JSON list of C-alpha atoms and ligand atoms in Angstrom, two decimals:
[
{"chain": "A", "resi": 57, "resn": "UNK", "atom": "CA", "xyz": [74.57, 125.80, 89.03]},
{"chain": "A", "resi": 58, "resn": "UNK", "atom": "CA", "xyz": [78.11, 125.00, 88.01]},
{"chain": "A", "resi": 59, "resn": "UNK", "atom": "CA", "xyz": [80.20, 127.84, 86.59]},
{"chain": "A", "resi": 60, "resn": "UNK", "atom": "CA", "xyz": [81.62, 126.50, 83.34]},
{"chain": "A", "resi": 61, "resn": "UNK", "atom": "CA", "xyz": [84.04, 128.61, 81.32]},
{"chain": "A", "resi": 62, "resn": "UNK", "atom": "CA", "xyz": [84.87, 126.27, 78.46]},
{"chain": "A", "resi": 63, "resn": "UNK", "atom": "CA", "xyz": [84.04, 123.02, 76.68]},
{"chain": "A", "resi": 64, "resn": "UNK", "atom": "CA", "xyz": [86.49, 121.15, 74.48]},
{"chain": "A", "resi": 65, "resn": "UNK", "atom": "CA", "xyz": [84.40, 118.75, 72.49]},
{"chain": "A", "resi": 66, "resn": "UNK", "atom": "CA", "xyz": [87.08, 116.18, 71.66]},
{"chain": "A", "resi": 67, "resn": "UNK", "atom": "CA", "xyz": [90.40, 115.23, 73.17]},
{"chain": "A", "resi": 68, "resn": "UNK", "atom": "CA", "xyz": [92.71, 112.25, 72.83]},
{"chain": "A", "resi": 69, "resn": "UNK", "atom": "CA", "xyz": [95.20, 113.41, 75.45]},
{"chain": "A", "resi": 70, "resn": "UNK", "atom": "CA", "xyz": [93.34, 114.60, 78.53]},
{"chain": "A", "resi": 71, "resn": "UNK", "atom": "CA", "xyz": [91.93, 111.26, 79.70]},
{"chain": "A", "resi": 72, "resn": "UNK", "atom": "CA", "xyz": [94.63, 108.57, 79.39]},
{"chain": "A", "resi": 73, "resn": "UNK", "atom": "CA", "xyz": [93.53, 105.91, 76.91]},
{"chain": "A", "resi": 74, "resn": "UNK", "atom": "CA", "xyz": [90.09, 107.42, 76.33]},
{"chain": "A", "resi": 75, "resn": "UNK", "atom": "CA", "xyz": [88.41, 109.70, 73.84]},
{"chain": "A", "resi": 76, "resn": "UNK", "atom": "CA", "xyz": [86.93, 112.47, 75.93]},
{"chain": "A", "resi": 77, "resn": "UNK", "atom": "CA", "xyz": [85.35, 115.89, 76.12]},
{"chain": "A", "resi": 78, "resn": "UNK", "atom": "CA", "xyz": [86.84, 118.40, 78.54]},
{"chain": "A", "resi": 79, "resn": "UNK", "atom": "CA", "xyz": [84.79, 120.73, 80.74]},
{"chain": "A", "resi": 80, "resn": "UNK", "atom": "CA", "xyz": [86.62, 123.73, 82.23]},
{"chain": "A", "resi": 81, "resn": "UNK", "atom": "CA", "xyz": [85.15, 125.17, 85.42]},
{"chain": "A", "resi": 82, "resn": "UNK", "atom": "CA", "xyz": [85.70, 128.76, 86.51]},
{"chain": "A", "resi": 83, "resn": "UNK", "atom": "CA", "xyz": [87.42, 129.78, 89.73]},
{"chain": "A", "resi": 84, "resn": "UNK", "atom": "CA", "xyz": [90.34, 128.45, 91.76]},
{"chain": "A", "resi": 85, "resn": "UNK", "atom": "CA", "xyz": [91.40, 128.64, 95.40]},
{"chain": "A", "resi": 86, "resn": "UNK", "atom": "CA", "xyz": [95.12, 128.65, 94.49]},
{"chain": "A", "resi": 87, "resn": "UNK", "atom": "CA", "xyz": [97.13, 131.39, 92.79]},
{"chain": "A", "resi": 88, "resn": "UNK", "atom": "CA", "xyz": [100.10, 129.48, 91.37]},
{"chain": "A", "resi": 89, "resn": "UNK", "atom": "CA", "xyz": [102.38, 132.15, 89.84]},
{"chain": "A", "resi": 90, "resn": "UNK", "atom": "CA", "xyz": [103.07, 129.90, 86.82]},
{"chain": "A", "resi": 91, "resn": "UNK", "atom": "CA", "xyz": [99.35, 129.26, 86.16]},
{"chain": "A", "resi": 92, "resn": "UNK", "atom": "CA", "xyz": [98.47, 129.35, 82.48]},
{"chain": "A", "resi": 93, "resn": "UNK", "atom": "CA", "xyz": [94.71, 129.33, 83.01]},
{"chain": "A", "resi": 94, "resn": "UNK", "atom": "CA", "xyz": [94.32, 132.88, 84.18]},
{"chain": "A", "resi": 95, "resn": "UNK", "atom": "CA", "xyz": [90.97, 133.24, 82.41]},
{"chain": "A", "resi": 96, "resn": "UNK", "atom": "CA", "xyz": [89.66, 130.39, 84.57]},
{"chain": "A", "resi": 97, "resn": "UNK", "atom": "CA", "xyz": [91.20, 131.67, 87.81]},
{"chain": "A", "resi": 98, "resn": "UNK", "atom": "CA", "xyz": [90.70, 135.44, 88.04]},
{"chain": "A", "resi": 99, "resn": "UNK", "atom": "CA", "xyz": [87.04, 136.39, 88.05]},
{"chain": "A", "resi": 100, "resn": "UNK", "atom": "CA", "xyz": [87.71, 139.64, 86.18]},
{"chain": "A", "resi": 101, "resn": "UNK", "atom": "CA", "xyz": [89.05, 137.54, 83.28]},
{"chain": "A", "resi": 102, "resn": "UNK", "atom": "CA", "xyz": [86.16, 135.07, 83.12]},
{"chain": "A", "resi": 103, "resn": "UNK", "atom": "CA", "xyz": [84.38, 134.76, 79.80]},
{"chain": "A", "resi": 104, "resn": "UNK", "atom": "CA", "xyz": [80.60, 134.36, 79.77]},
{"chain": "A", "resi": 105, "resn": "UNK", "atom": "CA", "xyz": [79.72, 131.12, 81.50]},
{"chain": "A", "resi": 106, "resn": "UNK", "atom": "CA", "xyz": [78.44, 128.20, 79.44]},
{"chain": "A", "resi": 107, "resn": "UNK", "atom": "CA", "xyz": [75.18, 126.77, 80.77]},
{"chain": "A", "resi": 108, "resn": "UNK", "atom": "CA", "xyz": [75.38, 123.38, 82.43]},
{"chain": "A", "resi": 109, "resn": "UNK", "atom": "CA", "xyz": [72.37, 122.23, 80.40]},
{"chain": "A", "resi": 110, "resn": "UNK", "atom": "CA", "xyz": [74.13, 123.17, 77.15]},
{"chain": "A", "resi": 111, "resn": "UNK", "atom": "CA", "xyz": [77.08, 120.97, 78.14]},
{"chain": "A", "resi": 112, "resn": "UNK", "atom": "CA", "xyz": [74.81, 118.06, 79.10]},
{"chain": "A", "resi": 113, "resn": "UNK", "atom": "CA", "xyz": [72.82, 118.46, 75.86]},
{"chain": "A", "resi": 114, "resn": "UNK", "atom": "CA", "xyz": [76.07, 118.29, 73.88]},
{"chain": "A", "resi": 115, "resn": "UNK", "atom": "CA", "xyz": [77.15, 115.16, 75.77]},
{"chain": "A", "resi": 116, "resn": "UNK", "atom": "CA", "xyz": [73.83, 113.50, 74.95]},
{"chain": "A", "resi": 117, "resn": "UNK", "atom": "CA", "xyz": [74.71, 113.88, 71.26]},
{"chain": "A", "resi": 118, "resn": "UNK", "atom": "CA", "xyz": [78.05, 112.11, 71.86]},
{"chain": "A", "resi": 119, "resn": "UNK", "atom": "CA", "xyz": [76.83, 109.04, 73.74]},
{"chain": "A", "resi": 120, "resn": "UNK", "atom": "CA", "xyz": [78.49, 105.99, 72.19]},
{"chain": "A", "resi": 121, "resn": "UNK", "atom": "CA", "xyz": [81.16, 108.19, 70.56]},
{"chain": "A", "resi": 122, "resn": "UNK", "atom": "CA", "xyz": [83.04, 109.71, 73.48]},
{"chain": "A", "resi": 123, "resn": "UNK", "atom": "CA", "xyz": [84.13, 107.44, 76.32]},
{"chain": "A", "resi": 124, "resn": "UNK", "atom": "CA", "xyz": [84.79, 109.99, 78.99]},
{"chain": "A", "resi": 125, "resn": "UNK", "atom": "CA", "xyz": [84.47, 113.51, 80.30]},
{"chain": "A", "resi": 126, "resn": "UNK", "atom": "CA", "xyz": [87.33, 115.35, 81.97]},
{"chain": "A", "resi": 127, "resn": "UNK", "atom": "CA", "xyz": [86.30, 117.95, 84.52]},
{"chain": "A", "resi": 128, "resn": "UNK", "atom": "CA", "xyz": [89.12, 120.41, 85.05]},
{"chain": "A", "resi": 129, "resn": "UNK", "atom": "CA", "xyz": [89.62, 124.07, 85.84]},
{"chain": "A", "resi": 130, "resn": "UNK", "atom": "CA", "xyz": [90.38, 126.31, 87.53]},
{"chain": "A", "resi": 131, "resn": "UNK", "atom": "CA", "xyz": [89.62, 124.07, 90.46]},
{"chain": "A", "resi": 132, "resn": "UNK", "atom": "CA", "xyz": [86.39, 122.10, 90.05]},
{"chain": "A", "resi": 133, "resn": "UNK", "atom": "CA", "xyz": [86.02, 121.08, 93.71]},
{"chain": "A", "resi": 134, "resn": "UNK", "atom": "CA", "xyz": [85.40, 124.63, 94.95]},
{"chain": "A", "resi": 135, "resn": "UNK", "atom": "CA", "xyz": [81.97, 124.50, 93.30]},
{"chain": "A", "resi": 136, "resn": "UNK", "atom": "CA", "xyz": [79.25, 123.25, 95.57]},
{"chain": "A", "resi": 137, "resn": "UNK", "atom": "CA", "xyz": [77.14, 121.85, 92.74]},
{"chain": "A", "resi": 138, "resn": "UNK", "atom": "CA", "xyz": [79.93, 119.74, 91.27]},
{"chain": "A", "resi": 139, "resn": "UNK", "atom": "CA", "xyz": [78.62, 116.44, 92.71]},
{"chain": "A", "resi": 140, "resn": "UNK", "atom": "CA", "xyz": [75.21, 116.91, 91.08]},
{"chain": "A", "resi": 141, "resn": "UNK", "atom": "CA", "xyz": [76.85, 117.72, 87.75]},
{"chain": "A", "resi": 142, "resn": "UNK", "atom": "CA", "xyz": [79.12, 114.66, 87.96]},
{"chain": "A", "resi": 143, "resn": "UNK", "atom": "CA", "xyz": [76.15, 112.42, 88.72]},
{"chain": "A", "resi": 144, "resn": "UNK", "atom": "CA", "xyz": [74.37, 113.75, 85.62]},
{"chain": "A", "resi": 145, "resn": "UNK", "atom": "CA", "xyz": [77.41, 112.93, 83.49]},
{"chain": "A", "resi": 146, "resn": "UNK", "atom": "CA", "xyz": [77.57, 109.44, 84.99]},
{"chain": "A", "resi": 147, "resn": "UNK", "atom": "CA", "xyz": [73.84, 108.95, 84.29]},
{"chain": "A", "resi": 148, "resn": "UNK", "atom": "CA", "xyz": [74.63, 109.57, 80.61]},
{"chain": "A", "resi": 149, "resn": "UNK", "atom": "CA", "xyz": [77.07, 106.65, 80.73]},
{"chain": "A", "resi": 150, "resn": "UNK", "atom": "CA", "xyz": [80.42, 108.47, 80.55]},
{"chain": "A", "resi": 151, "resn": "UNK", "atom": "CA", "xyz": [83.55, 107.78, 82.51]},
{"chain": "A", "resi": 152, "resn": "UNK", "atom": "CA", "xyz": [84.60, 110.81, 84.53]},
{"chain": "A", "resi": 153, "resn": "UNK", "atom": "CA", "xyz": [88.12, 112.08, 85.17]},
{"chain": "A", "resi": 154, "resn": "UNK", "atom": "CA", "xyz": [88.56, 114.80, 87.78]},
{"chain": "A", "resi": 155, "resn": "UNK", "atom": "CA", "xyz": [91.57, 117.13, 87.76]},
{"chain": "A", "resi": 156, "resn": "UNK", "atom": "CA", "xyz": [92.20, 118.72, 91.16]},
{"chain": "A", "resi": 157, "resn": "UNK", "atom": "CA", "xyz": [94.76, 120.63, 93.20]},
{"chain": "A", "resi": 158, "resn": "UNK", "atom": "CA", "xyz": [93.93, 118.42, 96.19]},
{"chain": "A", "resi": 159, "resn": "UNK", "atom": "CA", "xyz": [92.97, 121.26, 98.52]},
{"chain": "A", "resi": 160, "resn": "UNK", "atom": "CA", "xyz": [89.48, 119.88, 99.14]},
{"chain": "A", "resi": 161, "resn": "UNK", "atom": "CA", "xyz": [89.86, 116.26, 100.30]},
{"chain": "A", "resi": 162, "resn": "UNK", "atom": "CA", "xyz": [86.27, 116.12, 101.58]},
{"chain": "A", "resi": 163, "resn": "UNK", "atom": "CA", "xyz": [84.96, 116.66, 98.05]},
{"chain": "A", "resi": 164, "resn": "UNK", "atom": "CA", "xyz": [87.36, 114.07, 96.63]},
{"chain": "A", "resi": 165, "resn": "UNK", "atom": "CA", "xyz": [86.21, 111.58, 99.28]},
{"chain": "A", "resi": 166, "resn": "UNK", "atom": "CA", "xyz": [82.55, 112.25, 98.55]},
{"chain": "A", "resi": 167, "resn": "UNK", "atom": "CA", "xyz": [83.01, 111.68, 94.82]},
{"chain": "A", "resi": 168, "resn": "UNK", "atom": "CA", "xyz": [85.02, 108.51, 95.38]},
{"chain": "A", "resi": 169, "resn": "UNK", "atom": "CA", "xyz": [82.50, 107.14, 97.90]},
{"chain": "A", "resi": 170, "resn": "UNK", "atom": "CA", "xyz": [79.55, 107.93, 95.63]},
{"chain": "A", "resi": 171, "resn": "UNK", "atom": "CA", "xyz": [81.37, 106.44, 92.62]},
{"chain": "A", "resi": 172, "resn": "UNK", "atom": "CA", "xyz": [81.02, 109.68, 90.67]},
{"chain": "A", "resi": 173, "resn": "UNK", "atom": "CA", "xyz": [84.57, 109.60, 89.31]},
{"chain": "A", "resi": 174, "resn": "UNK", "atom": "CA", "xyz": [86.68, 106.96, 87.59]},
{"chain": "A", "resi": 175, "resn": "UNK", "atom": "CA", "xyz": [90.06, 108.66, 87.35]},
{"chain": "A", "resi": 176, "resn": "UNK", "atom": "CA", "xyz": [91.73, 111.37, 89.43]},
{"chain": "A", "resi": 177, "resn": "UNK", "atom": "CA", "xyz": [94.67, 113.55, 88.42]},
{"chain": "A", "resi": 178, "resn": "UNK", "atom": "CA", "xyz": [96.12, 115.68, 91.19]},
{"chain": "A", "resi": 179, "resn": "UNK", "atom": "CA", "xyz": [98.68, 118.45, 90.82]},
{"chain": "A", "resi": 180, "resn": "UNK", "atom": "CA", "xyz": [101.27, 118.14, 93.55]},
{"chain": "A", "resi": 181, "resn": "UNK", "atom": "CA", "xyz": [102.87, 121.54, 93.53]},
{"chain": "A", "resi": 182, "resn": "UNK", "atom": "CA", "xyz": [106.04, 121.20, 95.60]},
{"chain": "A", "resi": 183, "resn": "UNK", "atom": "CA", "xyz": [107.58, 119.58, 98.67]},
{"chain": "A", "resi": 184, "resn": "UNK", "atom": "CA", "xyz": [105.55, 120.64, 101.71]},
{"chain": "A", "resi": 185, "resn": "UNK", "atom": "CA", "xyz": [107.98, 123.29, 102.91]},
{"chain": "A", "resi": 186, "resn": "UNK", "atom": "CA", "xyz": [107.72, 125.10, 99.56]},
{"chain": "A", "resi": 187, "resn": "UNK", "atom": "CA", "xyz": [104.04, 124.49, 98.91]},
{"chain": "A", "resi": 188, "resn": "UNK", "atom": "CA", "xyz": [102.79, 127.99, 99.74]},
{"chain": "A", "resi": 189, "resn": "UNK", "atom": "CA", "xyz": [105.27, 129.59, 97.38]},
{"chain": "A", "resi": 190, "resn": "UNK", "atom": "CA", "xyz": [104.18, 127.41, 94.46]},
{"chain": "A", "resi": 191, "resn": "UNK", "atom": "CA", "xyz": [100.44, 127.62, 95.24]},
{"chain": "A", "resi": 192, "resn": "UNK", "atom": "CA", "xyz": [100.57, 131.38, 95.78]},
{"chain": "A", "resi": 193, "resn": "UNK", "atom": "CA", "xyz": [98.55, 131.13, 99.02]},
{"chain": "A", "resi": 194, "resn": "UNK", "atom": "CA", "xyz": [98.98, 129.71, 102.52]},
{"chain": "A", "resi": 195, "resn": "UNK", "atom": "CA", "xyz": [97.95, 126.09, 102.07]},
{"chain": "A", "resi": 196, "resn": "UNK", "atom": "CA", "xyz": [96.82, 123.75, 104.83]},
{"chain": "A", "resi": 197, "resn": "UNK", "atom": "CA", "xyz": [99.20, 120.89, 104.06]},
{"chain": "A", "resi": 198, "resn": "UNK", "atom": "CA", "xyz": [96.96, 118.44, 105.93]},
{"chain": "A", "resi": 199, "resn": "UNK", "atom": "CA", "xyz": [94.50, 118.78, 103.05]},
{"chain": "A", "resi": 200, "resn": "UNK", "atom": "CA", "xyz": [97.16, 117.97, 100.50]},
{"chain": "A", "resi": 201, "resn": "UNK", "atom": "CA", "xyz": [98.35, 114.89, 102.38]},
{"chain": "A", "resi": 202, "resn": "UNK", "atom": "CA", "xyz": [94.78, 113.74, 102.97]},
{"chain": "A", "resi": 203, "resn": "UNK", "atom": "CA", "xyz": [93.95, 114.00, 99.26]},
{"chain": "A", "resi": 204, "resn": "UNK", "atom": "CA", "xyz": [97.11, 112.12, 98.27]},
{"chain": "A", "resi": 205, "resn": "UNK", "atom": "CA", "xyz": [96.27, 109.32, 100.69]},
{"chain": "A", "resi": 206, "resn": "UNK", "atom": "CA", "xyz": [92.64, 109.20, 99.56]},
{"chain": "A", "resi": 207, "resn": "UNK", "atom": "CA", "xyz": [93.62, 109.00, 95.92]},
{"chain": "A", "resi": 208, "resn": "UNK", "atom": "CA", "xyz": [96.25, 106.32, 96.44]},
{"chain": "A", "resi": 209, "resn": "UNK", "atom": "CA", "xyz": [93.84, 104.15, 98.42]},
{"chain": "A", "resi": 210, "resn": "UNK", "atom": "CA", "xyz": [90.75, 104.86, 96.30]},
{"chain": "A", "resi": 211, "resn": "UNK", "atom": "CA", "xyz": [91.16, 101.86, 94.02]},
{"chain": "A", "resi": 212, "resn": "UNK", "atom": "CA", "xyz": [90.65, 104.23, 91.06]},
{"chain": "A", "resi": 213, "resn": "UNK", "atom": "CA", "xyz": [93.06, 105.01, 88.25]},
{"chain": "A", "resi": 214, "resn": "UNK", "atom": "CA", "xyz": [95.05, 108.10, 89.12]},
{"chain": "A", "resi": 215, "resn": "UNK", "atom": "CA", "xyz": [98.17, 110.05, 88.56]},
{"chain": "A", "resi": 216, "resn": "UNK", "atom": "CA", "xyz": [100.03, 112.87, 90.23]},
{"chain": "A", "resi": 217, "resn": "UNK", "atom": "CA", "xyz": [101.84, 115.55, 88.30]},
{"chain": "A", "resi": 218, "resn": "UNK", "atom": "CA", "xyz": [103.96, 118.62, 88.87]},
{"chain": "A", "resi": 219, "resn": "UNK", "atom": "CA", "xyz": [104.52, 121.66, 86.70]},
{"chain": "A", "resi": 220, "resn": "UNK", "atom": "CA", "xyz": [108.26, 122.24, 86.82]},
{"chain": "A", "resi": 221, "resn": "UNK", "atom": "CA", "xyz": [109.38, 125.87, 86.79]},
{"chain": "A", "resi": 222, "resn": "UNK", "atom": "CA", "xyz": [113.02, 126.56, 87.61]},
{"chain": "A", "resi": 223, "resn": "UNK", "atom": "CA", "xyz": [112.18, 129.63, 89.69]},
{"chain": "A", "resi": 224, "resn": "UNK", "atom": "CA", "xyz": [110.32, 127.38, 92.15]},
{"chain": "A", "resi": 225, "resn": "UNK", "atom": "CA", "xyz": [111.66, 123.84, 91.97]},
{"chain": "A", "resi": 226, "resn": "UNK", "atom": "CA", "xyz": [115.20, 122.49, 91.93]},
{"chain": "A", "resi": 227, "resn": "UNK", "atom": "CA", "xyz": [116.03, 118.88, 91.24]},
{"chain": "A", "resi": 228, "resn": "UNK", "atom": "CA", "xyz": [116.43, 118.41, 95.00]},
{"chain": "A", "resi": 229, "resn": "UNK", "atom": "CA", "xyz": [112.95, 119.88, 95.57]},
{"chain": "A", "resi": 230, "resn": "UNK", "atom": "CA", "xyz": [111.39, 117.37, 93.19]},
{"chain": "A", "resi": 231, "resn": "UNK", "atom": "CA", "xyz": [113.26, 114.58, 94.97]},
{"chain": "A", "resi": 232, "resn": "UNK", "atom": "CA", "xyz": [111.83, 115.82, 98.28]},
{"chain": "A", "resi": 233, "resn": "UNK", "atom": "CA", "xyz": [108.35, 116.13, 96.79]},
{"chain": "A", "resi": 234, "resn": "UNK", "atom": "CA", "xyz": [108.44, 112.42, 95.93]},
{"chain": "A", "resi": 235, "resn": "UNK", "atom": "CA", "xyz": [108.46, 111.69, 99.67]},
{"chain": "A", "resi": 236, "resn": "UNK", "atom": "CA", "xyz": [104.83, 112.77, 99.99]},
{"chain": "A", "resi": 237, "resn": "UNK", "atom": "CA", "xyz": [103.66, 110.54, 97.14]},
{"chain": "A", "resi": 238, "resn": "UNK", "atom": "CA", "xyz": [105.84, 107.55, 98.02]},
{"chain": "A", "resi": 239, "resn": "UNK", "atom": "CA", "xyz": [104.39, 104.39, 96.48]},
{"chain": "A", "resi": 240, "resn": "UNK", "atom": "CA", "xyz": [102.38, 106.25, 93.81]},
{"chain": "A", "resi": 241, "resn": "UNK", "atom": "CA", "xyz": [101.94, 104.21, 90.67]},
{"chain": "A", "resi": 242, "resn": "UNK", "atom": "CA", "xyz": [102.09, 107.15, 88.29]},
{"chain": "A", "resi": 243, "resn": "UNK", "atom": "CA", "xyz": [103.78, 110.51, 88.51]},
{"chain": "A", "resi": 244, "resn": "UNK", "atom": "CA", "xyz": [104.81, 112.81, 85.74]},
{"chain": "A", "resi": 245, "resn": "UNK", "atom": "CA", "xyz": [106.42, 116.16, 85.28]},
{"chain": "A", "resi": 246, "resn": "UNK", "atom": "CA", "xyz": [105.07, 118.86, 83.04]},
{"chain": "A", "resi": 247, "resn": "UNK", "atom": "CA", "xyz": [107.38, 121.56, 81.73]},
{"chain": "A", "resi": 248, "resn": "UNK", "atom": "CA", "xyz": [106.41, 125.11, 82.60]},
{"chain": "A", "resi": 249, "resn": "UNK", "atom": "CA", "xyz": [105.95, 126.82, 79.30]},
{"chain": "A", "resi": 250, "resn": "UNK", "atom": "CA", "xyz": [106.77, 130.45, 78.83]},
{"chain": "A", "resi": 251, "resn": "UNK", "atom": "CA", "xyz": [103.87, 132.37, 77.47]},
{"chain": "A", "resi": 252, "resn": "UNK", "atom": "CA", "xyz": [102.22, 135.66, 78.05]},
{"chain": "A", "resi": 253, "resn": "UNK", "atom": "CA", "xyz": [99.11, 135.54, 80.18]},
{"chain": "A", "resi": 254, "resn": "UNK", "atom": "CA", "xyz": [100.57, 133.53, 83.04]},
{"chain": "A", "resi": 255, "resn": "UNK", "atom": "CA", "xyz": [99.52, 134.68, 86.49]},
{"chain": "A", "resi": 256, "resn": "UNK", "atom": "CA", "xyz": [102.89, 136.22, 87.44]},
{"chain": "A", "resi": 257, "resn": "UNK", "atom": "CA", "xyz": [104.33, 137.75, 84.29]},
{"chain": "A", "resi": 258, "resn": "UNK", "atom": "CA", "xyz": [107.64, 138.53, 86.07]},
{"chain": "A", "resi": 259, "resn": "UNK", "atom": "CA", "xyz": [108.47, 134.83, 85.55]},
{"chain": "A", "resi": 260, "resn": "UNK", "atom": "CA", "xyz": [108.86, 135.56, 81.86]},
{"chain": "A", "resi": 261, "resn": "UNK", "atom": "CA", "xyz": [112.15, 137.33, 82.66]},
{"chain": "A", "resi": 262, "resn": "UNK", "atom": "CA", "xyz": [113.61, 134.45, 84.62]},
{"chain": "A", "resi": 263, "resn": "UNK", "atom": "CA", "xyz": [115.62, 131.53, 83.22]},
{"chain": "A", "resi": 264, "resn": "UNK", "atom": "CA", "xyz": [113.91, 128.17, 82.98]},
{"chain": "A", "resi": 265, "resn": "UNK", "atom": "CA", "xyz": [115.03, 124.61, 82.42]},
{"chain": "A", "resi": 266, "resn": "UNK", "atom": "CA", "xyz": [116.16, 123.84, 78.89]},
{"chain": "A", "resi": 267, "resn": "UNK", "atom": "CA", "xyz": [114.40, 121.02, 77.07]},
{"chain": "A", "resi": 268, "resn": "UNK", "atom": "CA", "xyz": [117.38, 118.74, 77.79]},
{"chain": "A", "resi": 269, "resn": "UNK", "atom": "CA", "xyz": [117.45, 119.62, 81.47]},
{"chain": "A", "resi": 270, "resn": "UNK", "atom": "CA", "xyz": [113.75, 118.97, 81.72]},
{"chain": "A", "resi": 271, "resn": "UNK", "atom": "CA", "xyz": [114.07, 115.58, 80.00]},
{"chain": "A", "resi": 272, "resn": "UNK", "atom": "CA", "xyz": [116.73, 114.63, 82.52]},
{"chain": "A", "resi": 273, "resn": "UNK", "atom": "CA", "xyz": [114.49, 115.59, 85.42]},
{"chain": "A", "resi": 274, "resn": "UNK", "atom": "CA", "xyz": [111.61, 113.66, 83.89]},
{"chain": "A", "resi": 275, "resn": "UNK", "atom": "CA", "xyz": [113.83, 110.59, 83.44]},
{"chain": "A", "resi": 276, "resn": "UNK", "atom": "CA", "xyz": [115.04, 110.84, 87.04]},
{"chain": "A", "resi": 277, "resn": "UNK", "atom": "CA", "xyz": [111.76, 111.40, 88.79]},
{"chain": "A", "resi": 278, "resn": "UNK", "atom": "CA", "xyz": [108.79, 110.19, 86.74]},
{"chain": "A", "resi": 279, "resn": "UNK", "atom": "CA", "xyz": [107.07, 107.07, 87.94]},
{"chain": "A", "resi": 280, "resn": "UNK", "atom": "CA", "xyz": [105.23, 104.71, 85.61]},
{"chain": "A", "resi": 281, "resn": "UNK", "atom": "CA", "xyz": [105.85, 106.97, 82.61]},
{"chain": "A", "resi": 282, "resn": "UNK", "atom": "CA", "xyz": [108.11, 106.37, 79.61]},
{"chain": "A", "resi": 283, "resn": "UNK", "atom": "CA", "xyz": [110.59, 109.22, 79.24]},
{"chain": "A", "resi": 284, "resn": "UNK", "atom": "CA", "xyz": [113.01, 110.02, 76.42]},
{"chain": "A", "resi": 285, "resn": "UNK", "atom": "CA", "xyz": [116.26, 110.70, 78.30]},
{"chain": "B", "resi": 502, "resn": "LIG", "atom": "S1", "xyz": [97.74, 126.12, 88.17]},
{"chain": "B", "resi": 502, "resn": "LIG", "atom": "FE1", "xyz": [97.21, 126.73, 90.28]},
{"chain": "B", "resi": 502, "resn": "LIG", "atom": "S2", "xyz": [96.04, 128.66, 90.07]},
{"chain": "B", "resi": 502, "resn": "LIG", "atom": "FE2", "xyz": [96.09, 127.67, 88.06]},
{"chain": "B", "resi": 502, "resn": "LIG", "atom": "S3", "xyz": [94.22, 126.46, 87.95]},
{"chain": "B", "resi": 502, "resn": "LIG", "atom": "FE3", "xyz": [95.83, 125.07, 88.69]},
{"chain": "B", "resi": 502, "resn": "LIG", "atom": "S4", "xyz": [95.72, 125.19, 90.94]},
{"chain": "B", "resi": 502, "resn": "LIG", "atom": "FE4", "xyz": [94.57, 126.96, 90.11]}
]
C-alpha cells in the first residue's frame, strides 16, 4: 500500500498545460538541506497517511474534469507499490506526471516501459562533483546519469529542474551541471525560498541570491523556458 501524505485536488501549475490533482507520497531517500517538504521526508513529521482507495475514489469523481495526476513527494519511486498505483490511475483515464530525484532509474525505466507515465520531471541537484552536498547523502552518480539518459530517450514529455540556493550553487556550478543534461529540451531553475521548516534551518542565516540575481541566472541557463531578464 502506497504511503500518501497529501492530496491537492486541483492544480493548474504542477502538470504543464494540464488541469491536475497532485498526490504527495511520504518518504525520501535524499536529505537535501534546502528541502521544503520536511513533513514528507522525515518520518517523525509525517501526518496520518491518506488511504490509496480514498485517493482513487476522489479521482473517480473527477473523471472528465481533471486531465492528469501528478505523483510527487518526498520521493515516489522508493515505494514498492508505486507501479500498481500508477496503473490504477491510468485505468481511470488520467495522464500521469511523475516527479523524481532520479536516484532509482530502474523504477523510472519500468514505468516508461509499461507506459504508466506520460511526463517526467527530474530534479537535477548539482554538478556531479557537488551532488552529495546538495542531496545530503552519498549518491551513486551512475543512477543520476542513467535516469537522465532514460528520460531524454523515453519519447515522453519531460523537464529537468534545479533548486538554486547560493550556499550550494554558484553560477559556474550551474554551468557545469548543464553538462550532464546536454541536449535536454527543457530545463528550469527554481529559486530557493527562505522559510522556516526547511531541512537545515542554518541556511536561514546565510545570504541567498536576490530576485534580480536569480532572474539573471534563469536567463543564462534555462532551456526551453521563457525568462524575464
Ligand atoms: S528536496 Fe530532496 S529531500 Fe526534499 S523531497 Fe526532494 S529529493 Fe527529497
